[in-house]
mmCIF file of C-alpha atoms in Angstrom:
data_model
loop_
_atom_site.group_PDB
_atom_site.id
_atom_site.type_symbol
_atom_site.label_atom_id
_atom_site.label_comp_id
_atom_site.label_asym_id
_atom_site.label_seq_id
_atom_site.Cartn_x
_atom_site.Cartn_y
_atom_site.Cartn_z
ATOM 1 C CA GLU A 1 26.601 79.420 119.473
ATOM 2 C CA ILE A 2 27.545 75.917 121.426
ATOM 3 C CA VAL A 3 29.189 73.533 119.291
ATOM 4 C CA LEU A 4 28.514 69.494 120.124
ATOM 5 C CA THR A 5 30.857 67.279 119.151
ATOM 6 C CA GLN A 6 29.677 63.247 119.484
ATOM 7 C CA SER A 7 32.142 60.517 119.466
ATOM 8 C CA PRO A 8 32.517 58.061 117.705
ATOM 9 C CA GLY A 9 30.828 58.893 114.658
ATOM 10 C CA THR A 10 30.068 55.062 114.318
ATOM 11 C CA LEU A 11 29.864 52.547 116.720
ATOM 12 C CA SER A 12 29.795 48.596 116.008
ATOM 13 C CA LEU A 13 28.347 46.431 118.605
ATOM 14 C CA SER A 14 26.478 43.421 119.222
ATOM 15 C CA PRO A 15 22.855 42.780 120.585
ATOM 16 C CA GLY A 16 23.414 42.425 124.374
ATOM 17 C CA GLU A 17 26.443 44.641 124.438
ATOM 18 C CA ARG A 18 26.614 47.885 126.316
ATOM 19 C CA ALA A 19 26.994 51.171 124.111
ATOM 20 C CA THR A 20 28.504 54.492 125.287
ATOM 21 C CA LEU A 21 28.041 57.485 123.413
ATOM 22 C CA SER A 22 29.946 60.945 124.292
ATOM 23 C CA CYS A 23 28.455 64.290 123.252
ATOM 24 C CA ARG A 24 30.956 67.301 124.260
ATOM 25 C CA ALA A 25 30.095 70.918 124.373
ATOM 26 C CA SER A 26 32.203 74.094 123.287
ATOM 27 C CA GLN A 27 30.694 75.822 126.455
ATOM 28 C CA SER A 28 28.674 74.719 129.481
ATOM 29 C CA VAL A 29 25.296 73.860 128.719
ATOM 30 C CA SER A 30 23.206 76.000 131.362
ATOM 31 C CA ASN A 31 20.919 74.099 133.740
ATOM 32 C CA SER A 32 21.823 70.573 131.934
ATOM 33 C CA PHE A 33 19.217 71.435 128.932
ATOM 34 C CA LEU A 34 20.964 68.601 127.085
ATOM 35 C CA ALA A 35 18.861 65.996 125.589
ATOM 36 C CA TRP A 36 19.323 62.911 123.449
ATOM 37 C CA TYR A 37 17.442 61.591 120.365
ATOM 38 C CA GLN A 38 17.199 58.238 118.333
ATOM 39 C CA GLN A 39 16.713 58.178 114.728
ATOM 40 C CA LYS A 40 15.937 55.444 112.330
ATOM 41 C CA PRO A 41 15.849 55.747 108.838
ATOM 42 C CA GLY A 42 12.906 57.461 107.205
ATOM 43 C CA GLN A 43 11.286 58.479 110.472
ATOM 44 C CA ALA A 44 11.274 61.403 112.584
ATOM 45 C CA PRO A 45 13.668 61.513 115.744
ATOM 46 C CA ARG A 46 12.236 60.586 119.050
ATOM 47 C CA LEU A 47 13.142 61.893 122.282
ATOM 48 C CA LEU A 48 15.036 59.824 125.025
ATOM 49 C CA ILE A 49 16.619 61.985 127.475
ATOM 50 C CA TYR A 50 16.068 65.298 128.399
ATOM 51 C CA SER A 51 17.640 67.539 131.422
ATOM 52 C CA ALA A 52 20.826 65.206 130.682
ATOM 53 C CA SER A 53 19.599 62.183 132.865
ATOM 54 C CA SER A 54 15.957 61.834 132.617
ATOM 55 C CA ARG A 55 14.268 59.419 130.375
ATOM 56 C CA ALA A 56 11.292 60.777 128.183
ATOM 57 C CA THR A 57 7.857 59.258 128.753
ATOM 58 C CA GLY A 58 7.766 55.325 127.436
ATOM 59 C CA ILE A 59 11.695 54.893 127.339
ATOM 60 C CA PRO A 60 13.073 51.577 128.686
ATOM 61 C CA ASP A 61 15.569 52.288 131.759
ATOM 62 C CA ARG A 62 18.274 50.574 129.577
ATOM 63 C CA PHE A 63 18.670 53.955 128.076
ATOM 64 C CA SER A 64 20.366 56.323 130.480
ATOM 65 C CA GLY A 65 21.846 59.514 130.330
ATOM 66 C CA SER A 66 24.618 61.370 132.678
ATOM 67 C CA GLY A 67 26.834 64.338 132.693
ATOM 68 C CA SER A 68 26.801 68.236 133.093
ATOM 69 C CA GLY A 69 28.745 70.881 132.496
ATOM 70 C CA THR A 70 30.457 70.156 128.753
ATOM 71 C CA ASP A 71 30.546 66.374 129.047
ATOM 72 C CA PHE A 72 27.616 64.445 128.417
ATOM 73 C CA THR A 73 26.944 60.264 127.783
ATOM 74 C CA LEU A 74 24.336 58.352 126.760
ATOM 75 C CA THR A 75 24.321 54.508 127.804
ATOM 76 C CA ILE A 76 22.492 51.700 126.708
ATOM 77 C CA SER A 77 22.843 49.000 129.090
ATOM 78 C CA ARG A 78 22.222 46.159 126.870
ATOM 79 C CA LEU A 79 21.511 46.255 122.959
ATOM 80 C CA GLU A 80 18.208 45.219 121.761
ATOM 81 C CA PRO A 81 17.944 44.786 118.033
ATOM 82 C CA GLU A 82 15.912 47.812 117.757
ATOM 83 C CA ASP A 83 18.289 50.227 119.093
ATOM 84 C CA PHE A 84 20.963 49.950 116.260
ATOM 85 C CA ALA A 85 20.059 53.598 115.051
ATOM 86 C CA VAL A 86 21.545 57.254 114.813
ATOM 87 C CA TYR A 87 21.762 59.240 118.239
ATOM 88 C CA TYR A 88 22.143 62.749 118.150
ATOM 89 C CA CYS A 89 22.501 64.848 121.358
ATOM 90 C CA HIS A 90 20.984 68.545 121.774
ATOM 91 C CA GLN A 91 21.556 71.421 123.654
ATOM 92 C CA TYR A 92 18.475 73.854 124.062
ATOM 93 C CA GLY A 93 19.555 75.692 126.920
ATOM 94 C CA ASP A 94 18.615 79.407 128.077
ATOM 95 C CA SER A 95 17.684 80.589 124.246
ATOM 96 C CA PRO A 96 18.218 79.946 121.114
ATOM 97 C CA PRO A 97 20.207 79.356 119.094
ATOM 98 C CA TYR A 98 20.000 75.601 119.410
ATOM 99 C CA THR A 99 22.433 73.251 118.738
ATOM 100 C CA PHE A 100 22.659 69.523 117.842
ATOM 101 C CA GLY A 101 25.373 67.471 117.578
ATOM 102 C CA GLN A 102 26.512 65.274 114.495
ATOM 103 C CA GLY A 103 25.252 62.149 115.550
ATOM 104 C CA THR A 104 26.421 58.470 116.140
ATOM 105 C CA LYS A 105 25.603 55.949 113.996
ATOM 106 C CA LEU A 106 24.823 52.643 116.152
ATOM 107 C CA GLU A 107 25.573 49.766 113.922
ATOM 108 C CA ILE A 108 25.358 45.833 114.190
ATOM 109 C CA LYS A 109 28.573 44.425 114.329
ATOM 110 C CA GLU B 1 -3.650 61.325 120.107
ATOM 111 C CA VAL B 2 -0.988 64.027 120.368
ATOM 112 C CA GLN B 3 -0.068 64.705 116.464
ATOM 113 C CA LEU B 4 2.051 67.503 114.147
ATOM 114 C CA VAL B 5 1.255 67.084 110.632
ATOM 115 C CA GLU B 6 3.229 68.969 107.959
ATOM 116 C CA SER B 7 2.584 70.227 104.689
ATOM 117 C CA GLY B 8 3.190 72.633 102.101
ATOM 118 C CA GLY B 9 6.935 70.987 100.588
ATOM 119 C CA GLY B 10 7.656 70.488 97.376
ATOM 120 C CA LEU B 11 9.971 71.531 94.191
ATOM 121 C CA ILE B 12 10.917 74.762 94.143
ATOM 122 C CA LYS B 13 13.567 76.743 91.706
ATOM 123 C CA ALA B 14 16.334 78.753 93.786
ATOM 124 C CA GLY B 15 14.967 82.277 94.531
ATOM 125 C CA GLY B 16 11.450 81.043 94.825
ATOM 126 C CA SER B 17 9.050 81.066 98.037
ATOM 127 C CA LEU B 18 7.211 78.387 100.008
ATOM 128 C CA ARG B 19 4.914 78.290 103.028
ATOM 129 C CA LEU B 20 4.941 75.140 105.118
ATOM 130 C CA SER B 21 2.032 74.496 107.522
ATOM 131 C CA CYS B 22 1.978 72.507 110.665
ATOM 132 C CA ALA B 23 -1.381 71.319 111.908
ATOM 133 C CA ALA B 24 -1.186 70.543 115.762
ATOM 134 C CA SER B 25 -4.040 68.200 117.452
ATOM 135 C CA GLY B 26 -4.374 66.230 120.682
ATOM 136 C CA PHE B 27 -2.978 68.861 122.981
ATOM 137 C CA THR B 28 -4.007 72.747 123.844
ATOM 138 C CA PHE B 29 -1.455 74.174 121.181
ATOM 139 C CA SER B 30 -1.609 77.719 122.487
ATOM 140 C CA THR B 31 0.028 77.012 125.687
ATOM 141 C CA TYR B 32 3.189 75.210 123.942
ATOM 142 C CA THR B 33 6.633 76.600 122.329
ATOM 143 C CA MET B 34 7.363 75.454 118.579
ATOM 144 C CA ASN B 35 10.355 75.083 116.468
ATOM 145 C CA TRP B 36 11.228 74.326 113.048
ATOM 146 C CA VAL B 37 13.906 71.891 112.749
ATOM 147 C CA ARG B 38 15.530 70.798 109.195
ATOM 148 C CA GLN B 39 17.541 67.783 108.025
ATOM 149 C CA ALA B 40 19.286 67.890 104.683
ATOM 150 C CA PRO B 41 19.679 64.788 102.826
ATOM 151 C CA GLY B 42 21.954 62.315 104.484
ATOM 152 C CA LYS B 43 23.013 64.856 107.111
ATOM 153 C CA GLY B 44 22.115 65.863 110.812
ATOM 154 C CA LEU B 45 19.628 67.823 112.439
ATOM 155 C CA GLU B 46 19.829 71.731 112.241
ATOM 156 C CA TRP B 47 17.632 73.970 114.153
ATOM 157 C CA VAL B 48 15.957 76.444 112.231
ATOM 158 C CA SER B 49 13.382 78.629 114.040
ATOM 159 C CA PHE B 50 11.672 78.909 117.605
ATOM 160 C CA ILE B 51 8.563 81.110 118.698
ATOM 161 C CA SER B 52 6.910 80.898 122.219
ATOM 162 C CA SER B 53 3.271 80.464 122.743
ATOM 163 C CA SER B 54 1.966 83.990 123.011
ATOM 164 C CA THR B 55 4.545 84.806 119.523
ATOM 165 C CA GLY B 56 6.681 87.104 121.803
ATOM 166 C CA TYR B 57 9.698 85.545 121.168
ATOM 167 C CA ILE B 58 11.119 84.684 118.080
ATOM 168 C CA TYR B 59 14.381 83.363 116.901
ATOM 169 C CA TYR B 60 15.995 81.982 113.612
ATOM 170 C CA ALA B 61 19.102 80.272 112.955
ATOM 171 C CA ASP B 62 21.715 82.767 111.040
ATOM 172 C CA SER B 63 21.510 80.542 108.037
ATOM 173 C CA VAL B 64 17.884 81.482 107.532
ATOM 174 C CA GLN B 65 17.547 85.163 109.542
ATOM 175 C CA GLY B 66 16.116 87.688 107.000
ATOM 176 C CA ARG B 67 14.805 85.079 104.628
ATOM 177 C CA PHE B 68 12.324 82.752 106.814
ATOM 178 C CA THR B 69 9.483 83.773 108.959
ATOM 179 C CA ILE B 70 7.889 82.014 111.807
ATOM 180 C CA SER B 71 4.228 82.658 112.670
ATOM 181 C CA ARG B 72 1.378 80.518 114.392
ATOM 182 C CA ASP B 73 -2.138 80.967 114.763
ATOM 183 C CA ASN B 74 -3.502 79.730 118.058
ATOM 184 C CA ASP B 75 -7.024 79.636 117.052
ATOM 185 C CA LYS B 76 -6.259 77.240 114.003
ATOM 186 C CA HIS B 77 -4.026 75.089 116.176
ATOM 187 C CA SER B 78 -1.342 75.842 113.296
ATOM 188 C CA LEU B 79 2.364 76.584 113.083
ATOM 189 C CA TYR B 80 3.943 78.150 109.930
ATOM 190 C CA LEU B 81 7.400 78.893 107.982
ATOM 191 C CA GLN B 82 7.290 81.372 105.219
ATOM 192 C CA MET B 83 10.555 80.380 103.321
ATOM 193 C CA ASP B 84 11.759 83.390 101.004
ATOM 194 C CA SER B 85 14.564 83.764 98.581
ATOM 195 C CA LEU B 86 15.229 80.018 98.915
ATOM 196 C CA ARG B 87 18.805 78.506 98.339
ATOM 197 C CA VAL B 88 19.541 74.817 96.956
ATOM 198 C CA GLU B 89 21.030 74.390 100.640
ATOM 199 C CA ASP B 90 17.815 74.831 102.187
ATOM 200 C CA THR B 91 16.723 71.373 100.392
ATOM 201 C CA ALA B 92 15.886 69.362 103.641
ATOM 202 C CA VAL B 93 12.739 67.560 105.536
ATOM 203 C CA TYR B 94 11.507 70.009 107.644
ATOM 204 C CA TYR B 95 10.009 69.133 111.222
ATOM 205 C CA CYS B 96 7.601 70.843 112.996
ATOM 206 C CA VAL B 97 8.585 70.007 116.895
ATOM 207 C CA ARG B 98 6.784 70.655 120.358
ATOM 208 C CA VAL B 99 8.988 71.721 123.210
ATOM 209 C CA ALA B 100 7.726 69.647 126.074
ATOM 210 C CA ARG B 101 6.624 71.628 129.312
ATOM 211 C CA ASN B 102 9.342 72.804 131.541
ATOM 212 C CA PHE B 103 11.781 72.594 128.399
ATOM 213 C CA TYR B 104 12.027 68.790 129.338
ATOM 214 C CA GLY B 105 13.369 68.978 125.432
ATOM 215 C CA PHE B 106 11.778 68.748 122.071
ATOM 216 C CA ASP B 107 9.157 65.878 122.914
ATOM 217 C CA ILE B 108 6.681 65.655 119.639
ATOM 218 C CA TRP B 109 8.096 65.666 115.967
ATOM 219 C CA GLY B 110 6.040 65.787 113.007
ATOM 220 C CA GLN B 111 6.796 63.249 110.173
ATOM 221 C CA GLY B 112 8.443 65.978 108.015
ATOM 222 C CA THR B 113 7.728 67.667 104.980
ATOM 223 C CA VAL B 114 10.289 67.526 101.929
ATOM 224 C CA VAL B 115 11.602 70.950 100.372
ATOM 225 C CA THR B 116 13.697 70.572 97.303
ATOM 226 C CA VAL B 117 15.325 73.618 95.875
ATOM 227 C CA SER B 118 16.871 73.246 92.418
ATOM 228 C CA SER B 119 19.302 75.468 90.465
#
């Protein structure tokens, strides 16, 4: 099973700043089947990025993903008030078991 | 509108059984792979089970293997999760989730149904 480790656990930033979230896998993620999700309190997760770097439908271009192999990054170029939430990385390569990172909480400084 | 609506959650004693349902609408359900994902109170996301479009492939997390059974009825546009021998640690919000075409992530999530297992 691939273990995903996200860092930092909590990130405190102000609107307008740039956010960089990291996800490290215990082994290579095949075909870069790595996704990022945003979750707000009381809501289901929302797909932001798939295949490590492709934005999902309707996702603003301030969200970008990068990386391959075992190291992946989600960048939010300029934080908007609605971006403060919990972010999860997720590997869905080849076949299950699929795994999620433990999450990064992005909070307002 | 593309939508997934879960039902069947509730309060149950340890050792009991529950059957969750997920009604799909707004897309051709029979052609999509589906999953169940859960989230314990205040915790992160945990993948639970996978079923391919034709039910040819089924997988489970080790934590539920042998106790949970995933199934689908493509004629009824529905996904199911039969949960037996429930444990306190199965307490969570259970989400029905669609896999996007070409495995482009988990693109559609239901609102979730709450399962609470008491001791």
